[in-house]
Amino acid sequence: MNVKNNSKNSKNPKNPKKSFSEKTQSPLKEAWSVFIRNKSAIAGLFILGAIILLTLYGQLFYGEDPFEIKWLPFTSPGTEPGFLLGTDYLGRDLLAGLIKGGGPTLAVGFSAATLTTLIGMSMGAFAGFFGGKIDAFLVKITEFFQVLPALLFAMVLIAVFSPKVITIVLAIGMVSWPATARLTRTEFLRIRELEYVTAARSIGMNNFRIMFSVILPNALPPLIVSATLSVGIAILFESGLSFLGLGDPNVMSWGLMIGSNRNYILEAWWPVAVPGVFIFLTVLSVSLIGDGLTDAFNPKLRER
Amino acid sequence: MNILRRVFSGLLLIIGVIALNFFLLQLAPGDTAEAIAGSMGGASEELLAEIRQTYGLDKPVLSQLFIYLGDVITFDLGTSYFYNQPVSSLIAQRIGPTILLVLSAIFLSLCIGVPLGVMAAEKPSGGLSYSVTLLALVGYATPVFWSGLMFVIFFASVIPIFPVQGFEDISLRKASFFVRSLDVLHHLILPAITLAIIYLAQYSRMARASMIETLSSDYIRTARAKGLSELTVVYKHGLRNAVLPIITLAGLQFGNLLSGAILVETVFNWPGLGRLIFDAILARDYPTILGVLIISSVMVIVANMLSDMGYRLADPRILKQG
């Protein structure tokens, strides 16, 4: 109840009823205190942390080569000492693949999401801030990229520019920014009309400073949420591409493991099922964190 | 007039799609003529020259683009290097299964997702509400190709009641149309459910959120105060407004739906556009790649227009504003 009162107070400073225990906090601190009380968001943080630790430090303790043929194919999990999760259709160690494959999956996911956010944020910021012809033009470009079916276009990009990790990051970034751009544009359109922006203008700040040091910080909350969610989208995207066999064939990834074993699922389900569970858990954890951030940043939603 | 303007801007977008991808494919490494010759067996210098002439590859890139644009207007999408058939007829063979799959998935997810979300909204902290939230999380985080493969494992070895591969049973080729349609529907069930799960999850979550917001608005309180039955209040007055954001979402997401369809088609060997472009990419069959991209973009644009029209139907206020 404290939090709810508090958020109402900070919105409406004339309201004399302040809670005793807390003074009005900065919005960021307040959001954080809501976030850490959100059980599912904390669970998400823990799952994601565990997966990152597994992929980072797993290699120190279990540095087997995931591409090397080690044992008989289709060894069931737990039946052969030394192969905890069994082997795939070639006799490659599944656990080694899981550990080695997590790094690239996560790295592509996070860097593609960063790229998505950077492109989307700058397009949306310029469109929303300047309005008029610039806005119309940038909205047209955004629409254009929304019309292109993302996966198809990414497939073409990769087919044209060889399946390297960097190409895949660029491809995902290029096809997934429009949603972020639309969100940023709406926020900028809203905020640029507020009084403190007029105040900033009246003290002679230039456009660039107003955009990035006045408007952007106030537009950040929804953008942080969308950036978090785009990590999940990028991971799903990357694993889809690798599943189709359009990922980098020399880099192990969870999607690649599923894709290369999919023709043998009736002989062995585990090489397909297990990496999928890890993709699922990663995306789930990221979206739990995203949901937690949404609740934390948006006091109106907290009651739901 | 608004519709005309939208069609015009749609056409501009298509021309943009064609131009961008046309130049992009020019950047591809390797000589197209040699690729074609390679798939034919040999490559003497004369043969290469001949191929360049037949496919118009000897002209400057810009005039190639204009020739292509001119052809597209007459529905001529060029000839596939790989299949040696007109791209338009290749697409015509494959577009049916894809549209069938995508529309069934939308239909399933709307028909199950929206009522689920609406029912959940009646008790925002009840058990059903909780399940909808959980379903949305799980549906969002599950890779669609993976859930498809899990279905394949389950329905191939545990309960074999649905076929897990292909579009129809070849042994039924000579059967009546009715039997064959039933057979296709039988094959459609798993792919459609796989694709529908993601959107079902999103629509039910969205329907819940938007219904909760709608039900707390003043006009709903008025409707209740008038003594209308709860059923009328929720389904007649509430649903109409709550469904608006879902119509918009469904239209905007059509491109994602197509992307998902490509993965689902691969899992279930569904003979649609996804398989076509996938094979075309492996064979570096550029006319086919370009053709599928154009057709898919047209489909997305049409879906956006339809969702716009649906929105207008559900919300007459917009019509009045012009």
XYZ file of C-alpha atoms in Angstrom:
626
model
C 0.000 0.000 0.000
C 2.882 2.316 0.720
C 4.031 2.147 -2.826
C 0.659 2.948 -4.254
C 0.190 5.956 -2.020
C 3.635 7.082 -2.754
C 3.244 6.971 -6.482
C 0.035 8.913 -6.247
C 1.758 11.496 -4.103
C 4.593 11.985 -6.486
C 2.104 12.496 -9.287
C 0.036 14.919 -7.306
C 2.244 16.969 -5.012
C -0.677 18.904 -3.584
C -1.942 15.791 -1.900
C -0.949 16.286 1.721
C -1.286 12.625 2.707
C 2.250 11.312 2.609
C 3.168 7.964 3.975
C 5.256 8.127 7.138
C 7.867 5.581 6.336
C 8.992 6.898 2.988
C 9.658 10.351 1.661
C 9.023 11.035 -2.004
C 11.701 9.090 -3.822
C 13.167 9.604 -7.240
C 11.076 7.758 -9.817
C 13.938 5.412 -10.640
C 14.463 4.402 -7.001
C 10.760 3.956 -6.571
C 10.581 1.759 -9.658
C 13.478 -0.293 -8.374
C 11.839 -0.848 -5.018
C 8.726 -2.087 -6.800
C 10.775 -4.253 -9.123
C 12.682 -6.117 -6.418
C 9.428 -6.959 -4.673
C 8.094 -8.579 -7.844
C 8.611 -12.301 -7.334
C 8.338 -13.392 -10.946
C 10.750 -10.691 -12.100
C 13.274 -11.825 -9.515
C 12.750 -15.419 -10.642
C 13.476 -14.223 -14.185
C 16.675 -12.550 -13.024
C 17.763 -15.752 -11.308
C 17.036 -17.987 -14.314
C 18.834 -15.630 -16.675
C 21.754 -15.337 -14.272
C 22.005 -19.111 -13.957
C 21.992 -19.552 -17.735
C 24.645 -16.873 -18.206
C 26.805 -18.477 -15.509
C 26.353 -21.891 -17.097
C 27.497 -20.688 -20.497
C 30.334 -18.516 -19.174
C 31.787 -20.780 -16.540
C 30.544 -24.134 -17.792
C 33.345 -24.157 -20.309
C 35.934 -23.886 -17.560
C 34.723 -27.106 -15.943
C 33.459 -28.875 -19.031
C 35.467 -27.752 -22.035
C 34.587 -30.605 -24.371
C 34.376 -29.835 -28.089
C 30.690 -29.859 -29.104
C 31.525 -30.642 -32.748
C 33.700 -33.663 -32.043
C 32.236 -37.153 -32.429
C 32.783 -38.729 -29.034
C 30.632 -41.802 -28.618
C 27.907 -43.902 -30.219
C 25.059 -41.886 -31.731
C 21.676 -41.687 -29.979
C 22.982 -42.460 -26.487
C 20.116 -41.732 -24.078
C 20.686 -39.219 -21.291
C 22.099 -40.744 -18.134
C 22.899 -44.148 -19.602
C 26.581 -43.580 -20.295
C 28.921 -42.153 -17.653
C 30.625 -39.053 -18.999
C 27.678 -38.175 -21.244
C 25.195 -36.718 -18.814
C 22.718 -35.627 -21.487
C 23.566 -38.326 -24.028
C 24.722 -37.876 -27.600
C 23.138 -36.682 -30.832
C 22.730 -38.334 -34.252
C 26.452 -38.154 -34.932
C 27.548 -39.166 -31.453
C 28.422 -35.637 -30.329
C 28.215 -34.731 -26.663
C 24.944 -32.906 -25.994
C 26.012 -31.243 -22.745
C 29.074 -29.788 -24.468
C 26.805 -28.390 -27.166
C 24.452 -26.860 -24.623
C 27.290 -25.112 -22.798
C 29.141 -23.943 -25.911
C 25.954 -23.101 -27.778
C 24.550 -20.850 -25.078
C 27.224 -18.178 -25.474
C 26.580 -17.395 -29.142
C 22.803 -17.593 -28.656
C 22.930 -15.074 -25.809
C 25.562 -12.874 -27.459
C 23.612 -12.637 -30.705
C 20.425 -11.995 -28.736
C 21.856 -9.175 -26.648
C 23.814 -7.475 -29.421
C 20.946 -7.707 -31.908
C 18.612 -6.241 -29.277
C 21.064 -3.400 -28.647
C 21.234 -2.691 -32.369
C 17.433 -2.867 -32.675
C 17.040 -0.412 -29.815
C 19.672 1.983 -31.154
C 18.198 2.104 -34.660
C 14.600 2.225 -33.457
C 15.327 4.838 -30.821
C 17.118 7.240 -33.161
C 14.533 6.876 -35.938
C 11.676 7.376 -33.499
C 13.397 10.247 -31.681
C 14.020 12.245 -34.850
C 10.529 11.535 -36.195
C 8.769 12.452 -32.967
C 10.875 15.475 -32.112
C 11.005 17.253 -35.439
C 7.582 16.243 -36.714
C 6.338 17.594 -40.034
C 8.112 16.409 -43.165
C 10.917 14.611 -41.332
C 8.320 12.696 -39.356
C 6.310 11.796 -42.446
C 9.440 10.568 -44.206
C 10.733 8.499 -41.282
C 7.285 7.023 -40.663
C 7.217 5.922 -44.305
C 10.581 4.201 -43.870
C 9.362 2.513 -40.697
C 6.218 1.356 -42.488
C 8.349 0.040 -45.305
C 10.353 -2.159 -42.967
C 7.174 -3.335 -41.288
C 5.793 -4.523 -44.581
C 8.835 -6.707 -45.263
C 8.244 -10.062 -43.582
C 11.092 -10.076 -41.069
C 12.281 -13.661 -41.255
C 12.122 -13.771 -45.066
C 14.101 -10.559 -45.378
C 16.674 -11.725 -42.826
C 17.007 -14.992 -44.755
C 17.735 -13.033 -47.922
C 20.266 -10.793 -46.163
C 22.067 -13.827 -44.816
C 21.950 -15.618 -48.157
C 23.494 -12.583 -49.842
C 26.134 -11.777 -47.229
C 27.304 -15.200 -46.033
C 26.085 -16.683 -42.729
C 28.499 -15.047 -40.250
C 27.529 -14.104 -36.703
C 27.909 -10.388 -37.495
C 25.608 -10.708 -40.541
C 23.005 -12.393 -38.379
C 23.152 -9.625 -35.767
C 22.847 -6.984 -38.497
C 19.982 -8.843 -40.157
C 18.014 -9.161 -36.927
C 18.683 -5.521 -36.072
C 17.574 -4.371 -39.510
C 14.262 -6.197 -39.444
C 13.148 -5.671 -35.854
C 13.614 -1.954 -35.156
C 10.233 -0.605 -36.388
C 8.355 -1.475 -33.186
C 10.905 0.404 -31.063
C 10.798 3.329 -33.485
C 7.027 3.633 -33.223
C 7.168 3.515 -29.449
C 9.936 6.129 -29.244
C 8.125 8.381 -31.690
C 4.924 8.300 -29.637
C 6.844 9.102 -26.452
C 8.732 11.983 -28.084
C 5.533 13.372 -29.580
C 3.969 13.359 -26.134
C 6.897 14.708 -24.149
C 7.949 17.469 -26.536
C 4.683 19.296 -25.747
C 5.315 19.289 -21.994
C 6.212 22.396 -20.090
C 9.692 21.425 -19.074
C 10.658 21.059 -22.717
C 9.382 24.551 -23.398
C 11.400 25.663 -20.382
C 14.512 23.982 -21.766
C 13.953 25.693 -25.081
C 13.470 29.067 -23.440
C 16.844 28.877 -21.726
C 18.393 28.383 -25.143
C 19.169 24.688 -25.240
C 19.739 23.439 -28.764
C 17.593 20.714 -30.316
C 20.193 18.045 -29.847
C 20.501 18.674 -26.123
C 16.739 18.840 -25.678
C 16.347 15.525 -27.467
C 18.986 13.624 -25.610
C 19.286 15.215 -22.210
C 15.719 16.415 -21.632
C 13.295 14.216 -23.551
C 15.170 10.940 -23.784
C 15.611 10.359 -20.028
C 11.876 10.870 -19.583
C 11.058 8.522 -22.448
C 13.376 5.837 -21.107
C 11.046 3.657 -18.999
C 8.995 2.198 -21.882
C 12.144 2.000 -23.987
C 13.955 -0.045 -21.356
C 11.027 -2.435 -21.297
C 10.978 -2.706 -25.061
C 14.744 -3.236 -25.165
C 14.383 -6.088 -22.671
C 11.632 -7.665 -24.702
C 13.625 -7.336 -27.904
C 16.364 -9.466 -26.338
C 13.839 -12.303 -26.176
C 12.627 -11.659 -29.709
C 16.205 -11.596 -31.002
C 17.030 -14.894 -29.286
C 13.949 -16.524 -30.820
C 14.882 -15.027 -34.170
C 18.465 -16.240 -34.020
C 17.448 -19.731 -33.015
C 14.877 -19.808 -35.829
C 17.538 -18.882 -38.367
C 20.004 -21.417 -36.975
C 17.247 -24.015 -36.953
C 16.701 -23.418 -40.673
C 20.440 -23.933 -41.174
C 21.058 -20.269 -42.005
C 23.195 -19.563 -38.942
C 26.964 -19.680 -38.882
C 27.709 -23.396 -39.414
C 30.999 -23.128 -37.495
C 29.455 -21.704 -34.336
C 27.471 -24.018 -32.077
C 24.119 -22.608 -31.002
C 20.948 -24.026 -29.484
C 18.981 -23.455 -32.675
C 21.621 -25.245 -34.723
C 21.478 -28.238 -32.371
C 17.718 -28.489 -32.867
C 17.956 -27.974 -36.614
C 20.667 -30.535 -37.221
C 18.931 -33.193 -35.148
C 15.408 -32.605 -36.333
C 15.435 -35.334 -38.979
C 16.161 -37.904 -36.302
C 13.603 -36.935 -33.689
C 11.866 -40.269 -33.878
C 15.107 -42.045 -33.009
C 16.149 -39.562 -30.331
C 14.033 -36.780 -28.857
C 16.557 -35.388 -26.380
C 18.938 -33.621 -28.790
C 15.928 -31.596 -29.971
C 13.999 -31.263 -26.712
C 16.792 -30.151 -24.366
C 18.198 -27.161 -26.308
C 14.612 -25.997 -26.864
C 13.986 -25.977 -23.129
C 17.019 -23.717 -22.725
C 15.819 -21.304 -25.408
C 12.428 -21.303 -23.722
C 13.884 -20.612 -20.273
C 16.076 -17.802 -21.570
C 13.257 -16.037 -23.399
C 10.910 -16.651 -20.475
C 13.342 -15.124 -17.992
C 13.856 -12.069 -20.185
C 10.137 -11.503 -20.562
C 9.557 -11.955 -16.824
C 12.130 -9.237 -16.246
C 10.443 -7.110 -18.919
C 7.040 -7.539 -17.283
C 8.514 -6.664 -13.911
C 10.019 -3.494 -15.364
C 6.693 -2.568 -16.974
C 4.934 -2.860 -13.631
C 7.697 -0.988 -11.875
C 7.725 1.914 -14.309
C 3.993 2.198 -14.763
C 2.186 2.739 -11.472
C -1.185 2.645 -13.224
C -0.654 -0.969 -14.207
C 0.325 -2.116 -10.736
C -3.218 -2.691 -9.638
C -3.793 -5.295 -12.358
C -11.023 8.287 -51.434
C -9.147 7.153 -48.411
C -9.011 3.613 -49.745
C -7.590 4.812 -53.049
C -4.884 6.692 -51.215
C -4.040 3.605 -49.187
C -3.838 1.443 -52.312
C -1.541 4.013 -53.884
C 0.777 4.118 -50.878
C 0.689 0.315 -50.797
C 1.855 0.258 -54.412
C 4.698 2.647 -53.565
C 5.741 0.369 -50.716
C 5.774 -2.631 -53.070
C 7.947 -0.771 -55.576
C 10.269 0.074 -52.699
C 10.393 -3.566 -51.623
C 11.204 -4.644 -55.163
C 13.909 -2.012 -55.651
C 15.605 -2.662 -52.305
C 15.711 -6.420 -52.729
C 16.647 -6.165 -56.375
C 19.766 -4.165 -55.529
C 20.459 -6.339 -52.515
C 20.519 -9.460 -54.659
C 22.890 -7.712 -57.080
C 25.359 -7.561 -54.192
C 25.338 -11.327 -53.848
C 28.731 -12.854 -54.518
C 29.201 -14.903 -57.666
C 28.075 -14.408 -61.236
C 24.395 -15.220 -61.777
C 25.013 -16.504 -65.315
C 27.643 -18.913 -64.019
C 25.265 -20.083 -61.307
C 22.618 -20.865 -63.912
C 25.161 -22.574 -66.156
C 26.432 -24.529 -63.179
C 22.988 -25.965 -62.513
C 22.788 -26.919 -66.210
C 26.068 -28.795 -66.176
C 28.721 -26.933 -68.140
C 29.788 -23.377 -68.834
C 31.479 -22.395 -72.073
C 31.983 -18.694 -72.741
C 29.340 -18.763 -75.508
C 26.781 -20.447 -73.302
C 27.375 -17.816 -70.603
C 26.829 -15.036 -73.121
C 23.671 -16.713 -74.313
C 22.353 -17.098 -70.770
C 23.101 -13.450 -70.046
C 21.098 -12.490 -73.073
C 18.085 -14.716 -72.340
C 17.809 -13.496 -68.750
C 18.651 -9.904 -69.681
C 21.737 -9.959 -67.444
C 23.841 -8.119 -70.020
C 21.904 -4.865 -69.540
C 22.773 -2.204 -66.934
C 21.354 -2.925 -63.466
C 18.990 0.039 -63.469
C 17.395 -0.922 -66.762
C 17.149 -4.525 -65.504
C 15.186 -3.141 -62.555
C 12.825 -1.171 -64.795
C 12.277 -4.138 -67.087
C 11.513 -6.244 -64.017
C 9.098 -3.645 -62.624
C 7.340 -3.540 -65.994
C 7.048 -7.319 -65.984
C 5.704 -7.399 -62.420
C 2.774 -5.195 -63.475
C 1.725 -7.958 -65.887
C 2.200 -10.585 -63.135
C 5.334 -11.866 -64.818
C 7.859 -12.497 -62.038
C 10.550 -13.914 -64.288
C 11.754 -17.485 -64.696
C 13.205 -19.537 -61.887
C 16.854 -20.486 -62.490
C 16.447 -23.606 -60.441
C 13.046 -25.003 -61.433
C 13.177 -23.532 -64.941
C 9.514 -22.551 -64.600
C 7.808 -19.173 -64.421
C 8.103 -17.885 -60.838
C 4.454 -16.831 -60.902
C 3.285 -20.404 -61.483
C 5.642 -21.717 -58.773
C 4.102 -19.218 -56.373
C 0.597 -20.059 -57.522
C 1.221 -23.696 -56.591
C 2.558 -22.841 -53.152
C 0.547 -19.855 -52.005
C -2.615 -21.846 -51.254
C -1.168 -24.004 -48.456
C 0.511 -20.976 -46.835
C -2.668 -18.883 -46.874
C -4.651 -21.835 -45.543
C -2.166 -22.304 -42.706
C -1.940 -18.627 -41.789
C -5.677 -17.977 -41.910
C -6.469 -21.071 -39.841
C -3.918 -19.968 -37.263
C -5.427 -16.457 -37.052
C -8.915 -17.911 -36.882
C -8.005 -20.344 -34.104
C -6.132 -17.787 -32.049
C -8.855 -15.145 -32.330
C -11.718 -17.561 -31.663
C -10.064 -19.063 -28.610
C -7.855 -16.226 -27.410
C -10.404 -13.396 -27.310
C -13.164 -15.247 -25.396
C -10.522 -16.592 -23.023
C -9.228 -13.113 -22.309
C -12.738 -11.699 -21.927
C -13.761 -14.401 -19.477
C -10.552 -13.850 -17.544
C -11.258 -10.118 -17.356
C -14.481 -10.685 -15.452
C -12.392 -11.769 -12.480
C -9.065 -9.954 -12.798
C -7.467 -11.895 -9.975
C -9.218 -15.228 -10.465
C -7.800 -18.559 -11.518
C -8.614 -18.120 -15.187
C -6.893 -14.731 -15.218
C -3.820 -16.312 -13.758
C -3.863 -19.081 -16.376
C -4.201 -16.558 -19.199
C -1.192 -14.622 -17.921
C 0.777 -17.845 -17.613
C -0.292 -19.030 -21.062
C 0.771 -15.701 -22.546
C 4.231 -15.995 -20.996
C 4.718 -19.598 -22.055
C 3.316 -19.060 -25.547
C 5.564 -16.067 -26.075
C 8.736 -17.762 -24.909
C 8.369 -21.064 -26.746
C 10.192 -21.221 -30.088
C 7.493 -22.118 -32.621
C 9.657 -24.652 -34.461
C 10.424 -26.386 -31.184
C 6.813 -26.730 -30.065
C 6.065 -28.053 -33.564
C 8.784 -30.679 -33.217
C 7.494 -31.656 -29.779
C 4.066 -32.173 -31.354
C 5.689 -34.304 -34.052
C 7.349 -36.507 -31.427
C 4.157 -36.781 -29.423
C 1.765 -37.445 -32.296
C 4.121 -39.707 -34.210
C 5.040 -42.066 -31.418
C 2.699 -41.589 -28.449
C -0.798 -40.959 -29.845
C -0.712 -41.268 -33.631
C -4.046 -39.595 -34.358
C -2.827 -36.720 -36.527
C -0.481 -36.938 -39.513
C 2.766 -35.097 -38.745
C 4.144 -34.583 -42.240
C 2.909 -33.082 -45.474
C -0.258 -31.571 -46.881
C -2.268 -34.565 -48.058
C -2.225 -38.328 -48.354
C -1.042 -39.232 -51.852
C -2.982 -42.507 -51.825
C -6.186 -40.442 -51.719
C -5.423 -38.627 -54.981
C -8.321 -40.284 -56.763
C -10.826 -39.914 -53.926
C -13.698 -37.444 -54.039
C -13.146 -33.752 -53.348
C -14.891 -34.053 -50.004
C -12.642 -36.859 -48.774
C -9.563 -34.997 -49.954
C -10.617 -31.794 -48.192
C -11.117 -33.717 -44.988
C -7.684 -35.223 -45.448
C -6.104 -31.778 -45.893
C -7.927 -30.538 -42.778
C -6.606 -33.544 -40.888
C -3.076 -32.650 -41.988
C -3.697 -28.983 -41.168
C -4.550 -29.499 -37.500
C -1.052 -29.758 -36.035
C 0.643 -27.028 -38.091
C -2.249 -24.639 -37.483
C -2.289 -25.288 -33.731
C 1.487 -24.888 -33.523
C 1.340 -21.522 -35.260
C -1.787 -20.440 -33.381
C -0.331 -20.968 -29.890
C 1.871 -17.850 -29.963
C -0.925 -15.587 -31.134
C -3.550 -17.226 -28.975
C -1.361 -16.390 -26.021
C -0.881 -12.781 -27.083
C -4.520 -12.158 -28.012
C -5.882 -13.611 -24.800
C -3.512 -11.467 -22.762
C -4.352 -8.369 -24.744
C -8.090 -9.102 -24.632
C -7.863 -9.475 -20.870
C -5.990 -6.213 -20.356
C -8.145 -4.214 -22.721
C -11.362 -5.709 -21.330
C -10.368 -4.883 -17.759
C -9.775 -1.300 -18.827
C -13.044 -1.130 -20.771
C -15.104 -2.628 -17.960
C -13.889 0.059 -15.572
C -15.010 2.908 -17.834
C -17.983 5.138 -17.145
C -20.284 3.975 -19.886
C -20.082 0.412 -18.625
C -21.062 1.634 -15.159
C -23.987 3.424 -16.814
C -24.998 0.272 -18.647
C -24.917 -1.664 -15.395
C -26.862 1.068 -13.609
C -29.530 0.850 -16.299
C -30.052 -2.705 -15.098
C -28.771 -4.464 -18.198
C -27.806 -8.070 -17.699
C -24.131 -8.765 -17.083
C -24.015 -10.746 -20.341
C -25.222 -7.776 -22.398
C -22.880 -5.424 -20.592
C -19.816 -7.567 -21.146
C -20.434 -8.942 -24.617
C -22.415 -6.172 -26.294
C -21.046 -2.991 -24.756
C -17.671 -4.074 -23.503
C -16.362 -6.484 -26.117
C -16.821 -4.111 -29.015
C -14.369 -1.624 -27.566
C -12.054 -4.156 -26.056
C -11.599 -5.924 -29.369
C -10.265 -2.817 -31.155
C -6.613 -3.093 -30.097
C -6.665 -6.787 -31.014
C -7.777 -6.059 -34.568
C -4.920 -3.588 -34.908
C -2.466 -6.035 -33.382
C -3.576 -8.880 -35.648
C -3.049 -6.706 -38.712
C 0.336 -5.415 -37.601
C 1.534 -8.887 -36.768
C 0.711 -10.451 -40.098
C 4.344 -10.233 -41.161
C 5.423 -12.077 -38.003
C 2.747 -14.655 -38.670
C 4.228 -15.277 -42.117
C 7.676 -15.613 -40.544
C 6.297 -18.156 -38.098
C 4.606 -19.975 -40.974
C 7.974 -20.458 -42.671
C 9.318 -22.253 -39.600
C 6.153 -24.302 -39.128
C 6.162 -25.308 -42.796
C 9.707 -26.578 -42.404
C 8.803 -28.640 -39.352
C 5.720 -30.258 -40.892
C 6.934 -30.417 -44.500
C 4.040 -28.183 -45.455
C 4.401 -27.332 -49.170
C 3.983 -23.560 -48.904
C 5.874 -20.378 -49.726
C 8.252 -20.901 -46.818
C 9.583 -24.121 -48.296
C 9.787 -22.460 -51.696
C 11.924 -19.517 -50.554
C 14.057 -21.769 -48.383
C 14.916 -24.037 -51.312
C 15.391 -20.975 -53.508
C 17.900 -19.490 -51.053
C 19.914 -22.709 -50.944
C 19.920 -22.847 -54.764
C 20.647 -19.091 -55.109
C 17.550 -18.884 -57.279
C 17.174 -15.096 -57.197
C 14.014 -14.629 -59.305
C 12.136 -17.001 -57.006
C 13.478 -15.322 -53.838
C 12.432 -11.911 -55.158
C 9.034 -13.232 -56.242
C 8.224 -14.734 -52.849
C 9.337 -11.550 -51.080
C 7.072 -9.434 -53.290
C 4.061 -11.698 -52.799
C 4.587 -11.840 -49.022
C 4.858 -8.058 -48.812
C 1.647 -7.726 -50.823
C 0.000 -10.108 -48.367
C 1.176 -8.024 -45.400
C -0.096 -4.806 -46.980
C -3.473 -6.377 -47.757
C -3.696 -7.714 -44.197
C -2.981 -4.217 -42.847
C -5.722 -2.741 -44.995
C -8.181 -5.411 -43.919
C -7.419 -4.843 -40.243
C -7.910 -1.130 -40.825
C -11.297 -1.809 -42.370
C -12.189 -4.160 -39.549
C -11.302 -1.437 -37.079
C -13.609 0.987 -38.870
C -16.430 -1.546 -38.784
C -16.024 -2.140 -35.068
C -15.553 1.536 -34.233
C -17.879 3.771 -36.265
C -16.483 6.859 -34.552
C -13.497 6.748 -36.883
C -15.735 6.827 -39.973
C -17.320 10.050 -38.826
C -13.956 11.680 -38.314
C -13.211 10.879 -41.944
